PDB file of C-alpha atoms in Angstrom:
ATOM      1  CA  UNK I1150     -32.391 -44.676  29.454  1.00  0.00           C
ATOM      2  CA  UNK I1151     -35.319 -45.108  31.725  1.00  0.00           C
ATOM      3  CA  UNK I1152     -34.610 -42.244  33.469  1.00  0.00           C
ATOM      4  CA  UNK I1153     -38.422 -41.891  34.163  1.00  0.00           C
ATOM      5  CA  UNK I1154     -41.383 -38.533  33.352  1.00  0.00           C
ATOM      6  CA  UNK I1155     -41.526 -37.335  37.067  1.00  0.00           C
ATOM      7  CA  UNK I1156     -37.463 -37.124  36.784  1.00  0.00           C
ATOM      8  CA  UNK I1157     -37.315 -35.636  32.914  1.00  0.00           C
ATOM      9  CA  UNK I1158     -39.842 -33.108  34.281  1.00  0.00           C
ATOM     10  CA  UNK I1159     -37.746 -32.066  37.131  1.00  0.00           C
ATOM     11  CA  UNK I1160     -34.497 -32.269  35.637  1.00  0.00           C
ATOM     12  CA  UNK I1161     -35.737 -29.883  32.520  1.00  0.00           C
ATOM     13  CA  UNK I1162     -37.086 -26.982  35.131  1.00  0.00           C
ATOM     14  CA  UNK I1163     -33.457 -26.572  36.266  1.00  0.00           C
ATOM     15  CA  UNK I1164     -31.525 -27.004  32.644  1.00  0.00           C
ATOM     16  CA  UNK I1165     -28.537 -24.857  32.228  1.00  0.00           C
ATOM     17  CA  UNK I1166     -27.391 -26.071  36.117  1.00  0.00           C
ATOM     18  CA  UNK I1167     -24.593 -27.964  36.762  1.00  0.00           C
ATOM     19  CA  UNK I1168     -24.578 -31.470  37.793  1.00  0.00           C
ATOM     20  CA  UNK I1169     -20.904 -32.613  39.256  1.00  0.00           C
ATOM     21  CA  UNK I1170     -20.034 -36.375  39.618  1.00  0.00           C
ATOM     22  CA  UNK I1171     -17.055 -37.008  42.176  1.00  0.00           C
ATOM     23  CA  UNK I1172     -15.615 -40.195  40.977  1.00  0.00           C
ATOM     24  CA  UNK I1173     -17.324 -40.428  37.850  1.00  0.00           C
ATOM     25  CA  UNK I1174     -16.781 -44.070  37.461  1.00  0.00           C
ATOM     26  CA  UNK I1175     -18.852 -46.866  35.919  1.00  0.00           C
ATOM     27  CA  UNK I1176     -21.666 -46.010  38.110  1.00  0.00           C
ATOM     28  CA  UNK I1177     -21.575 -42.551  38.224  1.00  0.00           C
ATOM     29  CA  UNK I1178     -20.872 -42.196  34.311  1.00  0.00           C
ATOM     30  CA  UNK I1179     -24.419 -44.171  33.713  1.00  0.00           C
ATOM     31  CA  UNK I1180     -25.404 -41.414  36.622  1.00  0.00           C
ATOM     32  CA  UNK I1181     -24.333 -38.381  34.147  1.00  0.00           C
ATOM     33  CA  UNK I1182     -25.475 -40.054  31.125  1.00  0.00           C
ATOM     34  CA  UNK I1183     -29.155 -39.993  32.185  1.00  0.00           C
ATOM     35  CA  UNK I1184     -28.415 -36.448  33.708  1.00  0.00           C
ATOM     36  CA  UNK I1185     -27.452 -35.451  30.346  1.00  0.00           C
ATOM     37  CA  UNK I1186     -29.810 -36.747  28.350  1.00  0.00           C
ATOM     38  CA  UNK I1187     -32.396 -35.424  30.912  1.00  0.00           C
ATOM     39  CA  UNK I1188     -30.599 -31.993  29.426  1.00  0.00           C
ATOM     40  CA  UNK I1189     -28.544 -31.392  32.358  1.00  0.00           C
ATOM     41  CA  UNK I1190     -24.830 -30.147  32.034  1.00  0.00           C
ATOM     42  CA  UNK I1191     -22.302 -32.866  33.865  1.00  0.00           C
ATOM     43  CA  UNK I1192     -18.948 -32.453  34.716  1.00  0.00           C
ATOM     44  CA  UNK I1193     -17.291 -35.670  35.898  1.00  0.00           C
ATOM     45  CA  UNK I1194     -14.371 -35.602  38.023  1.00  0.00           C
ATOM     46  CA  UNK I1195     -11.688 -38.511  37.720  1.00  0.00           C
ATOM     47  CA  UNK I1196      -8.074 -39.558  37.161  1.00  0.00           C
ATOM     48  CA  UNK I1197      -8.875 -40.131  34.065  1.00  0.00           C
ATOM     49  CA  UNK I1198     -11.036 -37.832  32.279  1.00  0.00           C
ATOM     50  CA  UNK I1199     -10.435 -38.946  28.677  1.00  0.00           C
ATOM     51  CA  UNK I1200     -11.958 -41.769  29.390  1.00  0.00           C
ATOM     52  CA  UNK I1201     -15.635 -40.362  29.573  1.00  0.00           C
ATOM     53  CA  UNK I1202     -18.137 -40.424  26.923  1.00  0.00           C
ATOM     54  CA  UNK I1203     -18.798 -36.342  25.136  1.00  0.00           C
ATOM     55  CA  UNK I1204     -21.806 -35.892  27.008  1.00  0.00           C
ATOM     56  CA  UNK I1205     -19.978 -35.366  30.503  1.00  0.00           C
ATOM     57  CA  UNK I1206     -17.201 -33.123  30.767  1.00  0.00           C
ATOM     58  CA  UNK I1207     -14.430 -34.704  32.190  1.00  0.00           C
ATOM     59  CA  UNK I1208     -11.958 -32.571  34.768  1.00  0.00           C
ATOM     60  CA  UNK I1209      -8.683 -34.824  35.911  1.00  0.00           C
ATOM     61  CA  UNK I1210      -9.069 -35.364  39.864  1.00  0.00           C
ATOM     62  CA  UNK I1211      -7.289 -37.481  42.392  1.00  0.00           C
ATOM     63  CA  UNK I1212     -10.164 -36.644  45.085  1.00  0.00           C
ATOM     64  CA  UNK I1213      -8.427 -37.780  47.786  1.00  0.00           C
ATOM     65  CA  UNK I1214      -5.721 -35.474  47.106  1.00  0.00           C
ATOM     66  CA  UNK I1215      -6.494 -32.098  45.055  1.00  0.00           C
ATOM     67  CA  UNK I1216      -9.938 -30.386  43.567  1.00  0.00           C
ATOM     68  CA  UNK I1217      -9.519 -28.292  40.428  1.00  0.00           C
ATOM     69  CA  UNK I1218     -11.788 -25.130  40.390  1.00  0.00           C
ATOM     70  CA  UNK I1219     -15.224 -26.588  40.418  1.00  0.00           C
ATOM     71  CA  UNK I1220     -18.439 -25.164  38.101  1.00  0.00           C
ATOM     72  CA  UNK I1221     -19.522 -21.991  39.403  1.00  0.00           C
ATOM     73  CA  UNK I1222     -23.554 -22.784  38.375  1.00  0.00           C
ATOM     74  CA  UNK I1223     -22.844 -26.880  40.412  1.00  0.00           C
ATOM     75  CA  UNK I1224     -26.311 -27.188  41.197  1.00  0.00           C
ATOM     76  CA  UNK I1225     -26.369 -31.198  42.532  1.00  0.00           C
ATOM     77  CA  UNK I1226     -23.125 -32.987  43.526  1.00  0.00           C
ATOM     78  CA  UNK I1227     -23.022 -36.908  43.441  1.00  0.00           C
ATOM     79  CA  UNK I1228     -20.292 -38.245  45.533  1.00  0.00           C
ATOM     80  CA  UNK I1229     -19.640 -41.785  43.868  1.00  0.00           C
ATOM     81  CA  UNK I1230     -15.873 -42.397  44.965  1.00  0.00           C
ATOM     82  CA  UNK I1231     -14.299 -46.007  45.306  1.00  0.00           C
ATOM     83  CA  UNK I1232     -11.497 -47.254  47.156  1.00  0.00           C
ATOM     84  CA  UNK I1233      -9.136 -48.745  45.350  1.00  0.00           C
ATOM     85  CA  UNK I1234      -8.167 -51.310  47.327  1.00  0.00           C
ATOM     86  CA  UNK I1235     -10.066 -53.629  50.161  1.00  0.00           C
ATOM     87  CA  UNK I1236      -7.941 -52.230  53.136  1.00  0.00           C
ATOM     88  CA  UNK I1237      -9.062 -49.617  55.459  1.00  0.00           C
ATOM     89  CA  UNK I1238      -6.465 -47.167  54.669  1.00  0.00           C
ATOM     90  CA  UNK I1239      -8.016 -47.214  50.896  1.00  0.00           C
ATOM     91  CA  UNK I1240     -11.619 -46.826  52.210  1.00  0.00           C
ATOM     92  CA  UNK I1241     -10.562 -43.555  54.654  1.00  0.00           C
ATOM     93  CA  UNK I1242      -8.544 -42.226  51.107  1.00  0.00           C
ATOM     94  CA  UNK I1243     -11.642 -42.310  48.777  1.00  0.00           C
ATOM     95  CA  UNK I1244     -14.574 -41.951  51.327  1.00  0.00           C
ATOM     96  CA  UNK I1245     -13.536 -39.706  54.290  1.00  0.00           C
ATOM     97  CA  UNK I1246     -10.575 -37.768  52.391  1.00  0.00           C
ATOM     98  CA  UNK I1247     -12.379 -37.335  48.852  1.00  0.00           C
ATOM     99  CA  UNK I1248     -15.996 -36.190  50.338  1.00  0.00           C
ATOM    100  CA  UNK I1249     -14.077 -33.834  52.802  1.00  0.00           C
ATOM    101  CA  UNK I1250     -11.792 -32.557  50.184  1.00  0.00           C
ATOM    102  CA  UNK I1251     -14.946 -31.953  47.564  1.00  0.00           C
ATOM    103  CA  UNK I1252     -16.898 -30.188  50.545  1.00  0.00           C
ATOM    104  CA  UNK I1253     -13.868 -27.832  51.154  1.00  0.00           C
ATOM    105  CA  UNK I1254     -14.074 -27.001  47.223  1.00  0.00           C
ATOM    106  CA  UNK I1255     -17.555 -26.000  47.005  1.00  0.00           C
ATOM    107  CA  UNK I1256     -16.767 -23.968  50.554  1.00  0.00           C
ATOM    108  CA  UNK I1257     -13.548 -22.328  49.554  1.00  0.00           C
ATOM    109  CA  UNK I1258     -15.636 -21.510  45.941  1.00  0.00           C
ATOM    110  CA  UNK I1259     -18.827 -19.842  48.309  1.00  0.00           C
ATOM    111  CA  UNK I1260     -20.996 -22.412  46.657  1.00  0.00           C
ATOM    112  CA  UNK I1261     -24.050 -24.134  48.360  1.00  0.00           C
ATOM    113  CA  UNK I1262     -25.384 -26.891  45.842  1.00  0.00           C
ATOM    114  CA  UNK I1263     -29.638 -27.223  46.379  1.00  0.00           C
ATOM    115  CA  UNK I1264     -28.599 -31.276  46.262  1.00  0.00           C
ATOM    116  CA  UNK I1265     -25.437 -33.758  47.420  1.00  0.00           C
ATOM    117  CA  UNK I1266     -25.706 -36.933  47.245  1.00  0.00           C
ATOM    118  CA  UNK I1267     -23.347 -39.617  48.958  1.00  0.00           C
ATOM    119  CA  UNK I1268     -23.329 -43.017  47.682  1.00  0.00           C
ATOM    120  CA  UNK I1269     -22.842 -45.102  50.647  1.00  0.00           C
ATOM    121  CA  UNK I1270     -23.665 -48.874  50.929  1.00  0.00           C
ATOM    122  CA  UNK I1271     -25.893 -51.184  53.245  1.00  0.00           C
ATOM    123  CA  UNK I1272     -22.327 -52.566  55.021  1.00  0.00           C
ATOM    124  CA  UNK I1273     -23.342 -49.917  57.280  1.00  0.00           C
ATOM    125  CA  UNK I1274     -25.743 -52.495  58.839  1.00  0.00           C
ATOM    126  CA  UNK I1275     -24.702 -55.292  61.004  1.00  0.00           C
ATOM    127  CA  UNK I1276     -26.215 -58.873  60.343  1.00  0.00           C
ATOM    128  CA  UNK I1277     -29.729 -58.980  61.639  1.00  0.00           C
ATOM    129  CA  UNK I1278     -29.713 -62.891  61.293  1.00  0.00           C
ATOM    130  CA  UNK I1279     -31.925 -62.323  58.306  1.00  0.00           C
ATOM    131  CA  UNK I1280     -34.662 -59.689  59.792  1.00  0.00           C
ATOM    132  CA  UNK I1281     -35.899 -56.850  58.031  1.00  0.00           C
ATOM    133  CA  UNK I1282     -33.154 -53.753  57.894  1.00  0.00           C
ATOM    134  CA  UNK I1283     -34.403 -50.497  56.844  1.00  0.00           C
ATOM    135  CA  UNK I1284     -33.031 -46.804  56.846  1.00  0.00           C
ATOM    136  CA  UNK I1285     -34.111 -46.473  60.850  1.00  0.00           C
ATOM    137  CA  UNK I1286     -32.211 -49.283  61.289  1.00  0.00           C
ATOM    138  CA  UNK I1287     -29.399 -48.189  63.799  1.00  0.00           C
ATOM    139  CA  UNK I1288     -25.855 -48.258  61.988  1.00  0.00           C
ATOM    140  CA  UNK I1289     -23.684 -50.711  63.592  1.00  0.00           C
ATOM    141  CA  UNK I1290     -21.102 -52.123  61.337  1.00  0.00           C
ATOM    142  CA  UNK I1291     -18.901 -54.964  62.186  1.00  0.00           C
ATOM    143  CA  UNK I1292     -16.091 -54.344  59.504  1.00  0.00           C
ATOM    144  CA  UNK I1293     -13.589 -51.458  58.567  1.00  0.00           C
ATOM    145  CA  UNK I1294     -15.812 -50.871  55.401  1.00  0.00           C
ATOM    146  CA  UNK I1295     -19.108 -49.666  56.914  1.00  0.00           C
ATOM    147  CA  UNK I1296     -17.666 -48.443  59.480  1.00  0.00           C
ATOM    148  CA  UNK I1297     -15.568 -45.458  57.410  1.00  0.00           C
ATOM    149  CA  UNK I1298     -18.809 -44.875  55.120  1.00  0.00           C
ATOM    150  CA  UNK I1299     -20.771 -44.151  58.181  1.00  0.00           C
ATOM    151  CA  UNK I1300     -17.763 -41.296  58.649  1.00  0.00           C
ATOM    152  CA  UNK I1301     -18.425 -40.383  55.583  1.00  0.00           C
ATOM    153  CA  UNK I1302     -21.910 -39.926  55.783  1.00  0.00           C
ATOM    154  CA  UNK I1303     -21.601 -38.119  59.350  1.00  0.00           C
ATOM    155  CA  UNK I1304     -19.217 -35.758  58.106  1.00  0.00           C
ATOM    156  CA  UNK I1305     -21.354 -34.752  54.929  1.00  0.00           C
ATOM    157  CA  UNK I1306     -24.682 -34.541  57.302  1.00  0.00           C
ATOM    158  CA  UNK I1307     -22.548 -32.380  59.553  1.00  0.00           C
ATOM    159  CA  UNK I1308     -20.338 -29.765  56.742  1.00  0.00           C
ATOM    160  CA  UNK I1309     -24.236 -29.220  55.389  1.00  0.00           C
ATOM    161  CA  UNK I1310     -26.285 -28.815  58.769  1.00  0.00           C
ATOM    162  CA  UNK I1311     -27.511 -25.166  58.705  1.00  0.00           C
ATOM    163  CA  UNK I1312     -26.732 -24.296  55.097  1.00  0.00           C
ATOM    164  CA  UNK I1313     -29.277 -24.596  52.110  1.00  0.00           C
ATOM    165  CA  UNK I1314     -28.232 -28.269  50.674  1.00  0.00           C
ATOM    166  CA  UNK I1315     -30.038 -31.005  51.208  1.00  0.00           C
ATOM    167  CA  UNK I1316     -27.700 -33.548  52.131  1.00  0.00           C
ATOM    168  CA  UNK I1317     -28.433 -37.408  51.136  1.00  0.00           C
ATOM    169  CA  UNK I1318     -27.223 -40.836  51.824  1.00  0.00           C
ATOM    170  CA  UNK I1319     -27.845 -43.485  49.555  1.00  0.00           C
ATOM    171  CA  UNK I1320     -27.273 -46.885  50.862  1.00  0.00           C
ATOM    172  CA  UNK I1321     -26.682 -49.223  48.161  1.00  0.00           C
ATOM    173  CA  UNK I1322     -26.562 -52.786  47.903  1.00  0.00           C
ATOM    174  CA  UNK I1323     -24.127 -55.055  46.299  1.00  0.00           C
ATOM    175  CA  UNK I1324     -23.792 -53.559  42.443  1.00  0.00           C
ATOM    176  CA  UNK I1325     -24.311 -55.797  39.884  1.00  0.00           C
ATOM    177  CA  UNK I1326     -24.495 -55.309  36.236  1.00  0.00           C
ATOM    178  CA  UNK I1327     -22.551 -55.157  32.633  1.00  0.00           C
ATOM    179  CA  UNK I1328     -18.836 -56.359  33.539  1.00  0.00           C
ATOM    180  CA  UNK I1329     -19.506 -57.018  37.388  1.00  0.00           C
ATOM    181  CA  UNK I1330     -20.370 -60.933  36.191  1.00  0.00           C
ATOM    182  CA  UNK I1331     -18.201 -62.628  39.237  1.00  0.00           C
ATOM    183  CA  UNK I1332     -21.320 -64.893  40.288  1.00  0.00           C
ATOM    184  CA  UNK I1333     -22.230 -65.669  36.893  1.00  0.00           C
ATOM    185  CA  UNK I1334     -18.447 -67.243  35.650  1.00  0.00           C
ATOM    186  CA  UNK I1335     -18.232 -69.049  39.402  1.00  0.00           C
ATOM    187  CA  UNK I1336     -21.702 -70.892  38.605  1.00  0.00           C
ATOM    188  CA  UNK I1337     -20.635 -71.323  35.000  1.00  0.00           C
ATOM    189  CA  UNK I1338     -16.884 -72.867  35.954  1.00  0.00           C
ATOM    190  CA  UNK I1339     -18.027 -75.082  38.608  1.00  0.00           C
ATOM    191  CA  UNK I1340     -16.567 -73.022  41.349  1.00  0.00           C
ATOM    192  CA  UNK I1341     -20.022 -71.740  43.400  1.00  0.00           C
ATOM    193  CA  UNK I1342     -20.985 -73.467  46.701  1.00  0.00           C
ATOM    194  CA  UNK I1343     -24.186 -72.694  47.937  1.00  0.00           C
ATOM    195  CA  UNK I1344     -23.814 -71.767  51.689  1.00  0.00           C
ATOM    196  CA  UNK I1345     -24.826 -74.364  54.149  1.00  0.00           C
ATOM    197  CA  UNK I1346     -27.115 -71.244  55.911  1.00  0.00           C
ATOM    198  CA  UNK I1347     -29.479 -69.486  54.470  1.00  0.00           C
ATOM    199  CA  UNK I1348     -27.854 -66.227  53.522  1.00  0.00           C
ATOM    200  CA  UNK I1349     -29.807 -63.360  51.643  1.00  0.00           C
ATOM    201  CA  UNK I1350     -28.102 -61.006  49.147  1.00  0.00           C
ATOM    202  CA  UNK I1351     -29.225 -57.855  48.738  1.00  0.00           C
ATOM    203  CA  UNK I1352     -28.601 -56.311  45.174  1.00  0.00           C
ATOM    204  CA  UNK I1353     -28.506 -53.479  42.410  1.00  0.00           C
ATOM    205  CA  UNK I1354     -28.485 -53.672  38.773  1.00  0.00           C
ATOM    206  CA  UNK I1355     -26.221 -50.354  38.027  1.00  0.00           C
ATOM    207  CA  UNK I1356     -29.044 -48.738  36.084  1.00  0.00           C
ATOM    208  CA  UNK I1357     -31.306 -48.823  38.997  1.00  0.00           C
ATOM    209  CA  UNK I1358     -28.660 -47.694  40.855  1.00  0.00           C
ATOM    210  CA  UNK I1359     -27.609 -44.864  38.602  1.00  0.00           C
ATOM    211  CA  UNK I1360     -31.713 -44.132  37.722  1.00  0.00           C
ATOM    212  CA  UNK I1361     -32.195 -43.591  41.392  1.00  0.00           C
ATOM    213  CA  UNK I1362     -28.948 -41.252  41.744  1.00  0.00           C
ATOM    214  CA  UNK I1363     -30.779 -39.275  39.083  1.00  0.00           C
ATOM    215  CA  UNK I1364     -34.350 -39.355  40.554  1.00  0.00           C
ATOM    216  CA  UNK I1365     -33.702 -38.622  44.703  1.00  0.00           C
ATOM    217  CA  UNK I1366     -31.581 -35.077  43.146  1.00  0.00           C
ATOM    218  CA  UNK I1367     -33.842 -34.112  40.993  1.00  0.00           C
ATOM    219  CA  UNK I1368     -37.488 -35.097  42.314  1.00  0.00           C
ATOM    220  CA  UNK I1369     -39.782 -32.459  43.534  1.00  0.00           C
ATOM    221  CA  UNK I1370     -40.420 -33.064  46.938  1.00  0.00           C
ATOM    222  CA  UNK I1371     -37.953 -32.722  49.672  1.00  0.00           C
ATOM    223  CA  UNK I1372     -35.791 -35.791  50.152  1.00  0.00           C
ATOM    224  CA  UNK I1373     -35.508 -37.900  53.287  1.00  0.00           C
ATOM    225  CA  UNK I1374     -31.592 -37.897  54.292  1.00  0.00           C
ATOM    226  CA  UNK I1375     -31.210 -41.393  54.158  1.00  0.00           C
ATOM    227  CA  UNK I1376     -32.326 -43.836  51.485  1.00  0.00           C
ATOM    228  CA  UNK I1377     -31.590 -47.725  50.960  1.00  0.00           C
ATOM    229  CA  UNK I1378     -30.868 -48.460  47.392  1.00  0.00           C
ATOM    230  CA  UNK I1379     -32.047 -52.274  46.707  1.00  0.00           C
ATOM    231  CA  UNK I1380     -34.109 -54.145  44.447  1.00  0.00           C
ATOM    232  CA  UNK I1381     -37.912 -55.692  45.172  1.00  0.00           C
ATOM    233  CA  UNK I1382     -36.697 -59.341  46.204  1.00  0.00           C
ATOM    234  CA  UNK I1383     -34.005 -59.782  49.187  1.00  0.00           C
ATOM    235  CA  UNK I1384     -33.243 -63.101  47.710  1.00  0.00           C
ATOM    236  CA  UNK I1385     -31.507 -65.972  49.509  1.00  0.00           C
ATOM    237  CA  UNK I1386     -27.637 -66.924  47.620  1.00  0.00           C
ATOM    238  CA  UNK I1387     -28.582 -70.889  46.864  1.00  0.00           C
ATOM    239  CA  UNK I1388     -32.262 -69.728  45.018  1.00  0.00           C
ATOM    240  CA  UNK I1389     -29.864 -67.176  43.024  1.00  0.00           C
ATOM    241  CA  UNK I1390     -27.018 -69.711  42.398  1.00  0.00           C
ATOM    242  CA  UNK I1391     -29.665 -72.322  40.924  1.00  0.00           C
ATOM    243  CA  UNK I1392     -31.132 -69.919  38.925  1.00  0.00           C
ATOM    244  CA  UNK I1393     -28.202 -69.100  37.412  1.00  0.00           C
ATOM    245  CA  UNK I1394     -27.363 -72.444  36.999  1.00  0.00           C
ATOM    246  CA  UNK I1395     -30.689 -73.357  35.352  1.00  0.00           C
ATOM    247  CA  UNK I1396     -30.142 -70.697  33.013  1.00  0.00           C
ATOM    248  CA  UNK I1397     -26.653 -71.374  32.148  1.00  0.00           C
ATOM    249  CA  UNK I1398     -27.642 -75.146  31.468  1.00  0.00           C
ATOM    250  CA  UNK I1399     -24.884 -75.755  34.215  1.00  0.00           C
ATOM    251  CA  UNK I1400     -24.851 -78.479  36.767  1.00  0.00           C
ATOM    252  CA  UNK I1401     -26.797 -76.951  40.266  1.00  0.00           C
ATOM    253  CA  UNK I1402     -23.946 -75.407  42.719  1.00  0.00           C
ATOM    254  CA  UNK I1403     -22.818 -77.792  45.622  1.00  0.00           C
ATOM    255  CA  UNK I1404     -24.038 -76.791  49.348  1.00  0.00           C
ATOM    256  CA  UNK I1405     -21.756 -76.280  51.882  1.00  0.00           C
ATOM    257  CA  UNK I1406     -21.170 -78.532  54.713  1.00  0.00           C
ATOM    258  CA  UNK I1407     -21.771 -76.848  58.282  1.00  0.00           C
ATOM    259  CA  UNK I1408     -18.590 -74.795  58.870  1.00  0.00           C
ATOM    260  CA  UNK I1409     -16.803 -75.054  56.187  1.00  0.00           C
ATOM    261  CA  UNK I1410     -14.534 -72.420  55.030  1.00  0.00           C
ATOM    262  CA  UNK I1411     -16.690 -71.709  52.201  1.00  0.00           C
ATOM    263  CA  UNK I1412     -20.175 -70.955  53.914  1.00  0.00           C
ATOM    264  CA  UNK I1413     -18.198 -68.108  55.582  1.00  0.00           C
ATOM    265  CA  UNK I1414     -19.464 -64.586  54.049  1.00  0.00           C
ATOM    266  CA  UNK I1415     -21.055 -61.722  54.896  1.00  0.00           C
ATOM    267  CA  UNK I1416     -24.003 -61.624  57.448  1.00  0.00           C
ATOM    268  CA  UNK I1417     -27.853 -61.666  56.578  1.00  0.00           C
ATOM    269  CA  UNK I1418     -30.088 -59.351  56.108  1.00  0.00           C
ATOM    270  CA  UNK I1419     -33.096 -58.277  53.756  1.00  0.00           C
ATOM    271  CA  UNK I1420     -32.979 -54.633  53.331  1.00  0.00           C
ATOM    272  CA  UNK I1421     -36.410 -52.594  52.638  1.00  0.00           C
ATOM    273  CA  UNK I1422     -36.579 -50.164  49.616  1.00  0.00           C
ATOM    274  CA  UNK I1423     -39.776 -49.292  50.783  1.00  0.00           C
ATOM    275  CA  UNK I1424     -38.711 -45.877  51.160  1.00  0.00           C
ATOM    276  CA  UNK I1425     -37.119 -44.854  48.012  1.00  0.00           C
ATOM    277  CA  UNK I1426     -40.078 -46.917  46.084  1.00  0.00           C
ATOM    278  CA  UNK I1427     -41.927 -44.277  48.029  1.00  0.00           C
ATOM    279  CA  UNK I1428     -40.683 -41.287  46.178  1.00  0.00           C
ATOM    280  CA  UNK I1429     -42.137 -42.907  42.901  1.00  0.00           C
ATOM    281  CA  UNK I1430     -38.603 -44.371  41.391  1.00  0.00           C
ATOM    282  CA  UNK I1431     -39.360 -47.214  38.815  1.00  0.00           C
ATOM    283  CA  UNK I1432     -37.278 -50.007  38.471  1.00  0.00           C
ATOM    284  CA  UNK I1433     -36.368 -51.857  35.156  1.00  0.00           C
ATOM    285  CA  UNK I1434     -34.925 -54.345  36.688  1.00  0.00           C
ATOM    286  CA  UNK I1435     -36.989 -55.483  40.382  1.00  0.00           C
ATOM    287  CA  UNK I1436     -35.488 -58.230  40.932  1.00  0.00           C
ATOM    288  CA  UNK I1437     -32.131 -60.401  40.016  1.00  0.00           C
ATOM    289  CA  UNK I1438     -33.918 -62.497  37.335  1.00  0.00           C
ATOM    290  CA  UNK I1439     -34.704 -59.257  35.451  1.00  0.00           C
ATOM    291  CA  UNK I1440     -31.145 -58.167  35.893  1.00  0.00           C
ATOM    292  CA  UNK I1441     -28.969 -61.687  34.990  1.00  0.00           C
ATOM    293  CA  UNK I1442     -31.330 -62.380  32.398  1.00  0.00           C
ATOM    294  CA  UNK I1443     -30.174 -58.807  30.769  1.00  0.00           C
ATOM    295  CA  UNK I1444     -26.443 -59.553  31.895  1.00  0.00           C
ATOM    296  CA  UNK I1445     -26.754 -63.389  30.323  1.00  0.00           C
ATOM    297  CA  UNK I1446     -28.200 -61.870  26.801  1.00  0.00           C
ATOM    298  CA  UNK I1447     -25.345 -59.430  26.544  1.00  0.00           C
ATOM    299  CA  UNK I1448     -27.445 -56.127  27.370  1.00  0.00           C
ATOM    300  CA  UNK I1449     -25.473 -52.844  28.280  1.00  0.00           C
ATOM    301  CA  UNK I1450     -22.074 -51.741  28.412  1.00  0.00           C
ATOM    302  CA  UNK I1451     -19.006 -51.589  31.544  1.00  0.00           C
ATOM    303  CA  UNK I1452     -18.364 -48.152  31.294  1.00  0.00           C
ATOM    304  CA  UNK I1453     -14.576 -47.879  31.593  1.00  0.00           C
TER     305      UNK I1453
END
């Protein structure tokens, strides 16, 4: 767990607080795994609570719905809900319903966490036709998606304006890691086509993700309210599709012809981490060829 010294250090001088992890799913459990073995105590709140590993105490949740009596000692919160469906209906359940609903908890309970983190997601970004895109970027999101997490991230900056939590936003990019291999099996079965324009993808291995959950709530200085969670390289989808398919010892992915229903996708951007690089977070893996190399050789584990 390379949770990092400056985050071990900062972690230990608060021991014996509470960490809480609102949709303690595969990304948050690899959250409250390093939060734990940092020595922190983690309560993770889910439908399914037997399903976490013993070093996070699990407390059944349907967030969007009802809050059991929270930790009275919560110290950080990580907001890490999913929706459970691509419609916008599911995105207003888990983002705008489950933050507000674990924000009325911690009010109705008189508690004021020093830390809450929100992870949001760069779909909060329109395409810049492949410019630079970083956390003074204006938000202007074309789809349903982005446009309910920038809800969600307006309501949180609003319920905490004028108390003593530091409210943050971190903007990740697409999630990649153990068990999120969709890429990988279309360039191994023949079914990836390289887009006819040049279209960058900006990504996450989960344990950077979950490393810099860990590091923006528990670092010493005070943190910016908005962070962009990416790796080193912004790196155009055909130079990641032939890398994959050198590696796999698979045939190189077919391009696109102009307009064709395939080259359709998601607009381009590079986002910066510049400024969450800035508050001394080190990345195992900086770029994808770290990450699929790790994914390819069978490192880490899905947590379920």
């Amino acid at each position: 767990m390379e949770a990092g010294n400056s985050v071990t250090a900062a972690a230990c001088e608060t021991r014996g607080m509470t960490v809480l992890i609102a949709g303690c799913g595969d990304l948050g459990t690899e959250a409250g795994l390093r939060f734990a073995a940092a020595g922190r105590e983690v309560v993770g709140l889910r439908r399914s609570p037997e399903k976490l590993p013993p070093q996070i105490r699990g407390m059944q949740a349907d967030l969007a719905k009802d809050m059991p009596e929270l930790p009275s000692d919560v110290d950080i919160v990580v907001i890490a809900v999913a929706a459970d469906t691509s419609t916008e209906e599911a995105y207003r359940a888990a983002y705008l319903d489950g933050t507000g609903n674990v924000l009325d908890a911690l009010e109705r309970q008189g508690l004021e966490p020093r830390r809450i983190l929100f992870v949001s997601s760069t779909a909060v970004y329109k395409d810049s036709g492949g410019a630079v895109v970083d956390e003074s970027t204006a938000t202007e999101p074309t789809r349903f998606s982005g446009k309910v997490l920038v809800e969600a991230e307006e309501l949180l900056f609003s319920r905490t304006r004028g108390t003593s939590t530091e409210a943050i936003s971190l903007r990740l990019g697409g999630i990649y890691g153990p068990g999120r291999t969709r890429l990988i099996d279309q360039v191994r079965t023949g079914q990836a086509v390289i887009p006819a324009r040049p279209r960058h993808t900006n990504r996450i291995h989960r344990d950077d993700a979950a490393a810099m959950i860990v590091h923006l709530t528990t670092m010493d200085q005070a943190p910016d309210p908005v962070y962009i969670g990416v790796d080193d390289h912004a790196a155009e989808m055909g130079e990641v599709m032939r890398f994959l398919a050198a590696e796999l010892g698979c045939p190189e992915p077919p391009t696109a012809a102009p307009g064709d229903a395939s080259d359709a996708g998601p607009g381009d951007k590079r986002c910066s981490n510049k400024r969450v690089r800035a508050t001394g977070v080190e990345l195992t893996f900086p770029t994808y060829k770290e990450g699929y190399r790790a994914l390819l050789a069978g490192e880490g584990v899905r947590h379920p």
